[in-house]
Short mmCIF file of C-alpha atoms and ligand atoms in Angstrom, two decimals:
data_model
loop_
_atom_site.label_atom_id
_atom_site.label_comp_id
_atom_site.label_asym_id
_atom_site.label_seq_id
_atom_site.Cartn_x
_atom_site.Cartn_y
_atom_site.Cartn_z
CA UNK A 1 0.00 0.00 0.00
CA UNK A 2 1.04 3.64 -0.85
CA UNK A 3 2.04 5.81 2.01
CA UNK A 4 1.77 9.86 1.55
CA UNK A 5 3.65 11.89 4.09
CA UNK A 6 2.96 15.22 3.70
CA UNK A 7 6.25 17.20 2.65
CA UNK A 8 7.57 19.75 5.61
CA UNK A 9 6.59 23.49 4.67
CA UNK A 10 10.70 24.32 5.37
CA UNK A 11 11.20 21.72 2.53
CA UNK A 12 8.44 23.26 0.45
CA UNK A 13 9.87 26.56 0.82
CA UNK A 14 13.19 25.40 -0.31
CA UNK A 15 11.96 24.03 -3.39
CA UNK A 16 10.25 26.96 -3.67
CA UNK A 17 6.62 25.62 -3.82
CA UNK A 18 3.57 27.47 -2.66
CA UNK A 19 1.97 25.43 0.52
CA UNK A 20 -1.69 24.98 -0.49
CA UNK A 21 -1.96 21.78 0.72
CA UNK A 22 -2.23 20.95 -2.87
CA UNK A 23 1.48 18.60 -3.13
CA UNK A 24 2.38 15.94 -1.71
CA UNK A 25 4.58 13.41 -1.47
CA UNK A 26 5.21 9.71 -2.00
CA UNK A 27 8.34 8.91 -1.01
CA UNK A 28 9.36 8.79 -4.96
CA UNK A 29 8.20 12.16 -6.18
CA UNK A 30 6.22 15.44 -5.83
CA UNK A 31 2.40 15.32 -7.03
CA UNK A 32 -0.40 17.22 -7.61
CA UNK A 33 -3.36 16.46 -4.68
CA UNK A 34 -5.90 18.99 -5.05
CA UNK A 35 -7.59 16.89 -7.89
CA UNK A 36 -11.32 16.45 -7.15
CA UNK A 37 -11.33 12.27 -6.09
CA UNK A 38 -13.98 9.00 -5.72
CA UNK A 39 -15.58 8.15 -2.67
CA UNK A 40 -13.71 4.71 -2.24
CA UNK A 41 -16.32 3.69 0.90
CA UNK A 42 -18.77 4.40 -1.60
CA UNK A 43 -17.76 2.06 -4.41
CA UNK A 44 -16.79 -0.52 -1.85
CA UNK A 45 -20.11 -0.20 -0.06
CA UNK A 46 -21.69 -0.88 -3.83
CA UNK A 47 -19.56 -3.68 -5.03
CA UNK A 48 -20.76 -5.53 -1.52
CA UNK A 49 -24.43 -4.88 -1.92
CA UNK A 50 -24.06 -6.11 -5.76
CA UNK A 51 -22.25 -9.04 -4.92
CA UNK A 52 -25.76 -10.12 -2.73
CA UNK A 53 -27.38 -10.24 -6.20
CA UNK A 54 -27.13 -14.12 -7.26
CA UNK A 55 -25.47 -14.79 -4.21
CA UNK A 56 -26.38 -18.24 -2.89
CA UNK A 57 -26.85 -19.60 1.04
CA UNK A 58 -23.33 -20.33 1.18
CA UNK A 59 -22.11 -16.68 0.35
CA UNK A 60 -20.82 -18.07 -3.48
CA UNK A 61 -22.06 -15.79 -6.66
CA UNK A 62 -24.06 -16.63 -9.55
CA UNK A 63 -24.77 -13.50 -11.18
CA UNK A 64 -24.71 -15.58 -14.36
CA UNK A 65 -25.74 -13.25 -17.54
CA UNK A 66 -29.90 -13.83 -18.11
CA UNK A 67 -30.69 -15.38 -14.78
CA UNK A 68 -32.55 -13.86 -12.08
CA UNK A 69 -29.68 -12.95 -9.43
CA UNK A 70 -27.99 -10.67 -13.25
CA UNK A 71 -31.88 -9.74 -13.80
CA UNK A 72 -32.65 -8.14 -10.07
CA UNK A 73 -28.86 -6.81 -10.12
CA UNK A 74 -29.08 -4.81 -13.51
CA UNK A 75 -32.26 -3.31 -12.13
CA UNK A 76 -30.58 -1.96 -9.28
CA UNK A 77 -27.98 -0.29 -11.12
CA UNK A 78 -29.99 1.28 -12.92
CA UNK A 79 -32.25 2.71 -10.37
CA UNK A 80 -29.04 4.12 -8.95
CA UNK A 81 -28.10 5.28 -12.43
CA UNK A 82 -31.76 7.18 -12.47
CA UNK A 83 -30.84 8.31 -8.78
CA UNK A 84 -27.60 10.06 -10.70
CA UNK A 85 -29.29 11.50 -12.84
CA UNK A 86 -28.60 9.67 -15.99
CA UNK A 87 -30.91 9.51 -18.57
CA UNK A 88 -31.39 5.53 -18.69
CA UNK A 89 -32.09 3.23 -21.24
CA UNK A 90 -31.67 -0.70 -22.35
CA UNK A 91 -30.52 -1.16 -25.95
CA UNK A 92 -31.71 -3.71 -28.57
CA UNK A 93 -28.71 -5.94 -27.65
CA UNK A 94 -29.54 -6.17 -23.68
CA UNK A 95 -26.72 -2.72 -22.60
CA UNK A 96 -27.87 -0.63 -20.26
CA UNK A 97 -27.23 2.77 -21.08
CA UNK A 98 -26.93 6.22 -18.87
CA UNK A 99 -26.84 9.31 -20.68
CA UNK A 100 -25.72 12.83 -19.52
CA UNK A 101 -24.92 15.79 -20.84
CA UNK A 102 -22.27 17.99 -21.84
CA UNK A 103 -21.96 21.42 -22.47
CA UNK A 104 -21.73 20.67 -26.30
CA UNK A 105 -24.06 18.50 -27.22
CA UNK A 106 -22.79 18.71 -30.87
CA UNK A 107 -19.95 16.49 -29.70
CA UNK A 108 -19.60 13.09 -29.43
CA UNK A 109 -19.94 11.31 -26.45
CA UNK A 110 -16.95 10.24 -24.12
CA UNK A 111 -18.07 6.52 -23.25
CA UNK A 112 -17.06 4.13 -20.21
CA UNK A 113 -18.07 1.17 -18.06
CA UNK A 114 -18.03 -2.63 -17.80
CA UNK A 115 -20.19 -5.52 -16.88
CA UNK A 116 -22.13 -6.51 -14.24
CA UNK A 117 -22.88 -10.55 -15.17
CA UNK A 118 -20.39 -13.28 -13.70
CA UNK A 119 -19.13 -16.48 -14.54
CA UNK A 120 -20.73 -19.20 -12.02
CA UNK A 121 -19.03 -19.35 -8.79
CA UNK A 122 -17.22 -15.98 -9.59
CA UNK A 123 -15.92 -13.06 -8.00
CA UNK A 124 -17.40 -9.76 -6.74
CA UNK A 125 -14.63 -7.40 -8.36
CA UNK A 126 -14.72 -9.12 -12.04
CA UNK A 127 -16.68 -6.26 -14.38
CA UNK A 128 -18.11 -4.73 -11.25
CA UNK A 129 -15.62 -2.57 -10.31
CA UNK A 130 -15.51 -0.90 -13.68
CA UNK A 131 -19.12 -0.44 -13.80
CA UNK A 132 -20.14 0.86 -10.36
CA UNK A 133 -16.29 3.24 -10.82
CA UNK A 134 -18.21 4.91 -14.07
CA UNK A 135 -21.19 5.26 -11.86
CA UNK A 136 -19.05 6.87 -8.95
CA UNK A 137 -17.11 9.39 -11.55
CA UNK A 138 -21.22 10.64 -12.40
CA UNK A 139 -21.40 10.75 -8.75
CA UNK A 140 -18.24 12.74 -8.34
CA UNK A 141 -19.35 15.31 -11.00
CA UNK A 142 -22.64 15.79 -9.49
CA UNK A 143 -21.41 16.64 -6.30
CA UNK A 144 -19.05 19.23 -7.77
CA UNK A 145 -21.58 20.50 -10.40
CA UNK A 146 -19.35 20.07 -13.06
CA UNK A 147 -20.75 19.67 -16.85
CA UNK A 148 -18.10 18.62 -19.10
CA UNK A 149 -18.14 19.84 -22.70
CA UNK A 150 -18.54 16.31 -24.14
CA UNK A 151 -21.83 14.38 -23.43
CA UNK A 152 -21.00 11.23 -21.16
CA UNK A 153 -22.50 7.58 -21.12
CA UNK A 154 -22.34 5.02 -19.00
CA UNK A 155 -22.29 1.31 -20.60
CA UNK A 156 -23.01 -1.70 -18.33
CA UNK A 157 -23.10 -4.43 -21.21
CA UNK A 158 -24.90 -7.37 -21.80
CA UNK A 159 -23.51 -11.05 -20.84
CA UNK A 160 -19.68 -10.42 -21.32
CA UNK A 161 -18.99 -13.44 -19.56
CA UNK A 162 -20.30 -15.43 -22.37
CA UNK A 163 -18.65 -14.45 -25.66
CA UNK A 164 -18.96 -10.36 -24.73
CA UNK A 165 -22.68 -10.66 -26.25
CA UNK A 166 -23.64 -6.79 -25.39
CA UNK A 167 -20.83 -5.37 -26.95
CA UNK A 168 -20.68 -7.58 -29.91
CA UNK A 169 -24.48 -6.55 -30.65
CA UNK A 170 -23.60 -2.64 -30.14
CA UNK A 171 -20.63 -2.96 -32.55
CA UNK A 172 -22.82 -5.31 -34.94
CA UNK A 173 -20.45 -8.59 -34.32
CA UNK A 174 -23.47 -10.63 -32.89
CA UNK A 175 -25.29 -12.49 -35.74
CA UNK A 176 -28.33 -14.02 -36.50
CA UNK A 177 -27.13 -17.32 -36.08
CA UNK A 178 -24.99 -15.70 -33.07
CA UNK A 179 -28.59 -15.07 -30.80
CA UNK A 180 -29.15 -18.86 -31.26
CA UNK A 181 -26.47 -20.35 -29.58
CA UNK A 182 -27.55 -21.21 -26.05
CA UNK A 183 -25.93 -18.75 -23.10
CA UNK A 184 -24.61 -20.17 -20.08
CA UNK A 185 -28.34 -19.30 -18.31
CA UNK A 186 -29.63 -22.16 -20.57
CA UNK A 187 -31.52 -19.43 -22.22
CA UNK A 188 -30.44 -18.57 -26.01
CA UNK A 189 -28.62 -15.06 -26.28
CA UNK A 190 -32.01 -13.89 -28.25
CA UNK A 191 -34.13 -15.03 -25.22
CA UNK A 192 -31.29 -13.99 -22.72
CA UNK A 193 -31.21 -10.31 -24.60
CA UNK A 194 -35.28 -10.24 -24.16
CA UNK A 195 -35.41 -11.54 -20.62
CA UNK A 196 -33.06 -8.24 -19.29
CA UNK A 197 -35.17 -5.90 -21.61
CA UNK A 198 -33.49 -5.54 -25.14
CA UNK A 199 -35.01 -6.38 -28.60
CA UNK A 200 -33.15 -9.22 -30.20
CA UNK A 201 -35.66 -9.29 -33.04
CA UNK A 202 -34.43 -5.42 -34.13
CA UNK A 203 -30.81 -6.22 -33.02
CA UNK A 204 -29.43 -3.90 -35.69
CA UNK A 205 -30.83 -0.62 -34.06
CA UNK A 206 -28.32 -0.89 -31.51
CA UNK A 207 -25.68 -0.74 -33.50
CA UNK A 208 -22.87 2.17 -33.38
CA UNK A 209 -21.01 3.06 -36.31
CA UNK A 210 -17.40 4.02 -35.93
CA UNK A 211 -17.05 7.71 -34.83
CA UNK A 212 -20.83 7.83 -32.82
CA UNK A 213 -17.93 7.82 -29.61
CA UNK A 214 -15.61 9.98 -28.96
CA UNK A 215 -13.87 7.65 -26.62
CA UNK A 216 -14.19 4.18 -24.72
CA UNK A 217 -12.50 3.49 -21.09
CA UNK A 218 -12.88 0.85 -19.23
CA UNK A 219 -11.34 0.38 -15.54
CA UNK A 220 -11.07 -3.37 -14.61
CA UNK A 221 -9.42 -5.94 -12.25
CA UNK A 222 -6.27 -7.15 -14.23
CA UNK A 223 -7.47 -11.23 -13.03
CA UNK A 224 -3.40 -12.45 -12.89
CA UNK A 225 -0.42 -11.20 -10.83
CA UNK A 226 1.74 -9.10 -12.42
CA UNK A 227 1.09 -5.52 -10.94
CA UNK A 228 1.10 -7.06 -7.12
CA UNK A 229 4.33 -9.07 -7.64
CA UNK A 230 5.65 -6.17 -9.11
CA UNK A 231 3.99 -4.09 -6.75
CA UNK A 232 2.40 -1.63 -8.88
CA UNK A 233 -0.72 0.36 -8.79
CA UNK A 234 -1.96 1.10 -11.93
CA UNK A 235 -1.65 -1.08 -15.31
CA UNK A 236 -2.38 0.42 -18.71
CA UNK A 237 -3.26 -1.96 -21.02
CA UNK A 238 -1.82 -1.80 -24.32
CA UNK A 239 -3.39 -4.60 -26.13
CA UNK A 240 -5.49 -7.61 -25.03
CA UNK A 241 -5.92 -10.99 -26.46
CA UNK A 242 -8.02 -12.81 -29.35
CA UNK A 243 -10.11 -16.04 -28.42
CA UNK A 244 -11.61 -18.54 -30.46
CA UNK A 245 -13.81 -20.95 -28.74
CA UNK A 246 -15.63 -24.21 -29.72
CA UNK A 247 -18.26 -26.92 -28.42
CA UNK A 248 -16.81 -30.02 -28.83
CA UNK A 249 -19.00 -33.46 -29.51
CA UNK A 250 -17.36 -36.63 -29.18
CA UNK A 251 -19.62 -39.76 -30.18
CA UNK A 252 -19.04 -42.84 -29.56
CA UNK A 253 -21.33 -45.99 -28.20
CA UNK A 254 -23.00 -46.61 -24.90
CA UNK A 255 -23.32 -50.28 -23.86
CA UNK A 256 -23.05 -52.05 -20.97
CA UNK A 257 -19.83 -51.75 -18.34
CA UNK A 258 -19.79 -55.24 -17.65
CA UNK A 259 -20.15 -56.99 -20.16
CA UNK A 260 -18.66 -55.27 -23.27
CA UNK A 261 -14.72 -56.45 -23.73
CA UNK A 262 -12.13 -53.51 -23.71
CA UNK A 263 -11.41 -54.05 -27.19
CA UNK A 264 -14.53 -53.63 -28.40
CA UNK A 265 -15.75 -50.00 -26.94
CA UNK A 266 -16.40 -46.94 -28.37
CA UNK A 267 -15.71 -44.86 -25.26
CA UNK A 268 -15.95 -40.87 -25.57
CA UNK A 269 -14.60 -40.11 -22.67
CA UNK A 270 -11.82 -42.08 -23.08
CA UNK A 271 -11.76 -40.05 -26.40
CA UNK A 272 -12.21 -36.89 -24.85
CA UNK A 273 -9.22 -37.44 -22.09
CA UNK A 274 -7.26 -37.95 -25.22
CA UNK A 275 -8.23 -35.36 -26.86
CA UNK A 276 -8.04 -32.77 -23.67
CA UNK A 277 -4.33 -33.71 -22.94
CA UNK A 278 -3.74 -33.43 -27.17
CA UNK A 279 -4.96 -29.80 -26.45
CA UNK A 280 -2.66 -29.09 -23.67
CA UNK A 281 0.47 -30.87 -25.48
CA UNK A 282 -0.02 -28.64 -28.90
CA UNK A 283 -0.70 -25.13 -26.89
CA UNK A 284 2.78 -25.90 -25.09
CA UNK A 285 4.40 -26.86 -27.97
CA UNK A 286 5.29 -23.47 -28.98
CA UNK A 287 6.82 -20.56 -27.45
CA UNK A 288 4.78 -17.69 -26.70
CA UNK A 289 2.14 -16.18 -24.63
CA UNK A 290 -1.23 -18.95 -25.51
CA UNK A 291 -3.47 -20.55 -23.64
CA UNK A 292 -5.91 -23.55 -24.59
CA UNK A 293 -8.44 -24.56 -21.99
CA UNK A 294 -11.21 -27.25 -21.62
CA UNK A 295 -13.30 -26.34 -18.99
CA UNK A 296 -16.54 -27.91 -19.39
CA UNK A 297 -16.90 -31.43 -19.77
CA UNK A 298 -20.19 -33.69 -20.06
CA UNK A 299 -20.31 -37.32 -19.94
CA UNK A 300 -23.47 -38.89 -21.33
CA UNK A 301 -25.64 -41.01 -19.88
CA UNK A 302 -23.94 -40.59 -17.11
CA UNK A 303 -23.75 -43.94 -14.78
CA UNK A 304 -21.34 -46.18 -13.47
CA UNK A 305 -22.11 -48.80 -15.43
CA UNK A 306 -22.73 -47.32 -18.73
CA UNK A 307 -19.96 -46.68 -20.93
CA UNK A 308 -19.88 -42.87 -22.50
CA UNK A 309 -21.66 -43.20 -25.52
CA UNK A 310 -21.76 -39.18 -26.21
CA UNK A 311 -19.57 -36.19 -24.82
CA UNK A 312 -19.59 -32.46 -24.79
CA UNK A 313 -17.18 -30.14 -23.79
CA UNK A 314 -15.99 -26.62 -24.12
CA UNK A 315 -12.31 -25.82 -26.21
CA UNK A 316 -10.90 -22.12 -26.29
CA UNK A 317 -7.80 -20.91 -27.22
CA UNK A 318 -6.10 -17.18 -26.98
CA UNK A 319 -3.02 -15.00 -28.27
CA UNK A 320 -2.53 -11.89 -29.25
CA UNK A 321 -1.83 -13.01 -32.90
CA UNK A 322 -5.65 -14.71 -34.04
CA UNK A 323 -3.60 -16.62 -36.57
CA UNK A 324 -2.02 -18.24 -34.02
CA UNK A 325 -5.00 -19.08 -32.26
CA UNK A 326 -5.98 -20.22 -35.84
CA UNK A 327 -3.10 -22.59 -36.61
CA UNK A 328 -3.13 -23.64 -33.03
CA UNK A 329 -6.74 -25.12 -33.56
CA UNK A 330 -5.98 -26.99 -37.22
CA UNK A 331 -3.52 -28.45 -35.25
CA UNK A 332 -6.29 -29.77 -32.58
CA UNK A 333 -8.26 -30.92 -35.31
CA UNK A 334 -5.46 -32.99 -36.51
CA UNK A 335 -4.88 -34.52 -33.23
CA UNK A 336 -8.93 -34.79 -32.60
CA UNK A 337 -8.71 -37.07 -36.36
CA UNK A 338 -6.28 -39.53 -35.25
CA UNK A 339 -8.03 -39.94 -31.75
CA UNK A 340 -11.40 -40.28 -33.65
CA UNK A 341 -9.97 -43.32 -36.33
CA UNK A 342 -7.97 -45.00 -33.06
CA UNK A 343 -11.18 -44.75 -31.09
CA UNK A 344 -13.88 -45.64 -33.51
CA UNK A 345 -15.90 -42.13 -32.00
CA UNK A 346 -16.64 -39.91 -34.07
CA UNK A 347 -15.66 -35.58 -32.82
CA UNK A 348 -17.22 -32.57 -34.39
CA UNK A 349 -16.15 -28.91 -33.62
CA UNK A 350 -19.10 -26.53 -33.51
CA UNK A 351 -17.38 -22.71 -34.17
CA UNK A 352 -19.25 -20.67 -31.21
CA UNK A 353 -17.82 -17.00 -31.19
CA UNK A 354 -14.70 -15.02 -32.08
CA UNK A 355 -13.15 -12.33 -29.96
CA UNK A 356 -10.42 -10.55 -32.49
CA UNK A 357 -7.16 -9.00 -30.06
CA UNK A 358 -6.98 -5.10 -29.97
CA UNK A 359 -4.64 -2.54 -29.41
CA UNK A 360 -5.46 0.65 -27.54
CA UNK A 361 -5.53 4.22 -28.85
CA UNK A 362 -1.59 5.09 -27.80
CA UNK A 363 -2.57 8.64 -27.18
CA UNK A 364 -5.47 7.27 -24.48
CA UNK A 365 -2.56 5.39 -23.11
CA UNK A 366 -0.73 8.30 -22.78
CA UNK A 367 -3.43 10.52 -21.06
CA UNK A 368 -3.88 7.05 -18.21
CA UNK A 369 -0.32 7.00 -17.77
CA UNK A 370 -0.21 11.45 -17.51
CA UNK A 371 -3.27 11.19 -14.97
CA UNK A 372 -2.11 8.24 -12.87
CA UNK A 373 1.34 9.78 -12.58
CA UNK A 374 0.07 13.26 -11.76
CA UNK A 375 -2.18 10.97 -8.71
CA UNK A 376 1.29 9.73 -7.58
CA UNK A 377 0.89 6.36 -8.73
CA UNK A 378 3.23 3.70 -10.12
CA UNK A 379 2.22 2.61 -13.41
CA UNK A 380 3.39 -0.27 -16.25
CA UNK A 381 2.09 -0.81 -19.97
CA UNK A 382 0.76 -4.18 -20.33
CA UNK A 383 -1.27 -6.45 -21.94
CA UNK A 384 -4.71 -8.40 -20.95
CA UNK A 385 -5.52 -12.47 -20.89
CA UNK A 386 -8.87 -11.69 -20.38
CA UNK A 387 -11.19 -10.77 -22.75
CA UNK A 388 -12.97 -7.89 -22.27
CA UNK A 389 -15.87 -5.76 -24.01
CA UNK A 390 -13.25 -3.07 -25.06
CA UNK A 391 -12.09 -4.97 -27.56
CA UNK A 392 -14.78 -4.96 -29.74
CA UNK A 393 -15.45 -1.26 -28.61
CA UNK A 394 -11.83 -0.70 -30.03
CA UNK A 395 -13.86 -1.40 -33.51
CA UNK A 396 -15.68 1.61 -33.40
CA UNK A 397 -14.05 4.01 -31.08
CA UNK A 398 -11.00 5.18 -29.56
CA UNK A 399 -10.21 2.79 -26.39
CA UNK A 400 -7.95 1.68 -23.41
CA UNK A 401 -8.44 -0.17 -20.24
CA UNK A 402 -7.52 0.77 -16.94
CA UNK A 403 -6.08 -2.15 -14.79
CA UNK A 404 -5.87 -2.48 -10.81
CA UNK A 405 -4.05 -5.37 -8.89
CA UNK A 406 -6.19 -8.47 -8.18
CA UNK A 407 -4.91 -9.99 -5.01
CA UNK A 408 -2.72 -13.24 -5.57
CA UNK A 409 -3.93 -12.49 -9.61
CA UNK A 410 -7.05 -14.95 -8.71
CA UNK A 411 -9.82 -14.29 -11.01
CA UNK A 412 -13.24 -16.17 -11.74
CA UNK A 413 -13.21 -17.30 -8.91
CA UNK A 414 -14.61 -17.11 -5.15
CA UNK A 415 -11.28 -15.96 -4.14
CA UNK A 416 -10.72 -13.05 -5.87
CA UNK A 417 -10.25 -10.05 -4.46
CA UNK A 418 -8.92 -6.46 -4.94
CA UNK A 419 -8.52 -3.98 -2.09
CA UNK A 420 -10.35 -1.21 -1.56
CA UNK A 421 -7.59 1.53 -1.94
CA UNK A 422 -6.30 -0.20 -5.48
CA UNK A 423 -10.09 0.52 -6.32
CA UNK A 424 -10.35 3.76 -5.50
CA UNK A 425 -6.89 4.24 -7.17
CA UNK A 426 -8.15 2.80 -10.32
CA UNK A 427 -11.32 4.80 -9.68
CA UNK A 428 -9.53 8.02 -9.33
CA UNK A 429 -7.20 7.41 -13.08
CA UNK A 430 -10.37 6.83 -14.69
CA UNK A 431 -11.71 10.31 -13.10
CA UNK A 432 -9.21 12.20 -14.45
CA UNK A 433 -8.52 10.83 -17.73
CA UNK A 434 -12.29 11.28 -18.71
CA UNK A 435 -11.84 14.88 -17.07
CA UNK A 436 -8.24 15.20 -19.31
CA UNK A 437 -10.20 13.74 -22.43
CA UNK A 438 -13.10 16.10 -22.19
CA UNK A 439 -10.41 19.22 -22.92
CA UNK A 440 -8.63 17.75 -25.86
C1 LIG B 1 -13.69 -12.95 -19.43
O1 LIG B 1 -13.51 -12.58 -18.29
C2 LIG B 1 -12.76 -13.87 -20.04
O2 LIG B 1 -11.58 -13.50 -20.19
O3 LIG B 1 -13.16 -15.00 -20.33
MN1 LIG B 2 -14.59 -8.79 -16.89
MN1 LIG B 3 -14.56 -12.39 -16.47
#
């Protein structure tokens, strides 16, 4: 943790600085601390009362996109959106939007938020924090009756956790054959997008075009461990990663445990196993930065005594470079062919969404880095694992992500965790770049 000492006024006075009470000191440099800042209490008081929204008996969270615990929590948000004073709306494509307005209404508007929806058994910090820190810089201006020039919205999006869904829709990525795949909920994304209030049947009237923003920001949890190993406060994200994922069916024959030799099975699971250490093996065969996961595996029918005749599972793969992630995958297939012919099962690969890798607007970059140095904090350029809805933002407008340290860099998970002054930190960079964006 950061600790200010106030500088001496004799010291002051020998560097010939005015005392205002407006520099301070971090024991590595002088900064500016008369900039207007976040209620931290406040967005750690909200992140706690969201996280009881698809919260279960045991304290775990479920705030899965489309169920009722996301349902119940999006309508909270937005009633404290309304409380704001933002002009509130859900588009076609399921996004909750909160309008306000600048001076200049002639301009376009600067953009920022995150998600509220979370992967089963997640964490509270995961999306949240970026969404209720956008609500907290409205809050912030309100209090100090400040109108910027440039009109401002707020952008909680629609089931990021499963394939970024909201943002695909508002960048017009999300296709018709897109809103039939089935969500995590159970629910399709068309019947997902209609169950929190959007209008999957005119999907295309959500879309913006490239230039409708002037800007998109997003503050987020960075989910690994580099900025608390290195122990850093702020990361600015200079690119994040591409993913390509994929149900996988493996078919084989169920018959009876007992009584069918081992010669004569067609097991998928024993397929499958196969098949998921194949995936790990080829991912690690190559230097670089990708990762290939399984993490959803069925086994059907499902008894002791039944041999697999049918499995499902999940594949994804991500790398900055989407040919990689491309070649990477003809490679699985290969592997998935041989296992297939040796087992007598028969495996199918059924595309299900494509997140392309983006790079942030360097001079965005450039105004995080300015306004986190000016706050006194230590900074690094990096890149993101995760996926996040700024990347397909980066299609239309401007963008660059804001990243805070995530305790022991656990993510999706019950254990993650970031601490309250790293959000307020975060909090306080997105503040002032939006303020530092609205004068250029
Ligand atoms: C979203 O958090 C992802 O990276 O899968
Ligand atoms: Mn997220
Ligand atoms: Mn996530």
């Amino acid at each position: 943790m950061q600790r200010r000492t106030f500088i001496k006024k004799s010291s002051l006075t020998a560097l010939g600085i005015s005392l205002l009470g407006a520099i301070n000191w971090n024991g590595k440099g002088i900064f500016a601390d008369n900039a207007l800042k976040v209620n931290g209490q406040r967005i750690e008081g909200r992140i706690l009362e969201l996280a009881k929204f698809g919260m279960d008996d045991s304290g775990h969270g479920y705030r899965v996109a489309f169920t009722k615990g996301d349902i119940e929590g999006r309508a909270w948000f937005k009633e404290l959106m309304k409380k704001a004073g933002l002009e509130v709306s859900v588009d076609a494509g399921g996004n909750i939007i909160g309008k306000r307005k600048g001076k200049n209404q002639s301009l376009k508007p600067i953009a920022f938020g995150s998600h509220i929806d979370m992967v089963p058994d997640g964490g509270n910090y995961d999306g949240t924090l970026g969404s209720i820190s956008a609500l907290e810089v409205i809050e912030v201006l309100n209090e100090n009756k400040i109108v910027t020039e440039h009109p401002l919205e707020v952008i909680i999006f629609a089931n990021e956790e499963g394939g970024t869904i909201g943002s695909k829709a508002l960048t017009g990525l999300l296709s018709a054959e897109g809103l039939k795949k089935v969500s995590q909920s159970g629910l399709t994304m068309a019947e997902g997008i209609k169950a929190v209030g959007g209008d999957p049947d005119n999907i295309q009237s959500c879309i913006r075009k490239k230039g409708d923003l002037h800007t998109f920001l997003e503050l987020h949890i960075e989910q690994g461990g580099i900025l608390e190993n290195e122990n850093l406060q702020i990361g600015v994200v200079e690119g994040i990663v591409g993913m390509m994922d994929w149900d996988v069916t493996i078919e084989g024959f169920s018959n009876h445990a007992g009584s069918t030799p081992m010669n004569m099975r067609k097991d998928a699971l024993l397929a499958a196993s196969r098949l998921v250490i194949a995936v790990n093996e080829i991912i690690t065969s190559v230097p670089g930065k990708q990762v290939g996961t399984v993490g959803k595996i069925a086994a059907l029918p499902g008894a002791s005594n039944v041999i697999p005749g049918k499995v499902t599972m999940s594949l994804e793969i991500r790398d900055l470079a989407i040919e990689k992630v491309e070649m990477l995958f003809g490679e699985v297939q290969k592997r998935a062919e041989a296992i297939a012919a040796d087992s007598k099962t028969n495996i199918t690969f059924q595309p299900q969404f494509t997140i392309k890798p983006a790079l942030a607007t360097k001079p965005l970059l450039e105004k995080i880095n300015a306004s986190a140095k000016n706050l006194g904090f230590t900074t690094k350029f990096m890149q993101s694992g995760a996926i996040h809805d700024s990347q397909n933002m980066s299609l239309i407008a401007p963008m660059a992500m804001i990243f805070v340290p995530s305790v022991g860099g656990i993510s999706h998970s019950p254990k993650e965790f970031t601490k309250t002054v790293d959000m307020t930190n975060g909090a306080n960079v997105l503040f002032q770049t939006i303020l530092d964006v609205d004068k250029g």
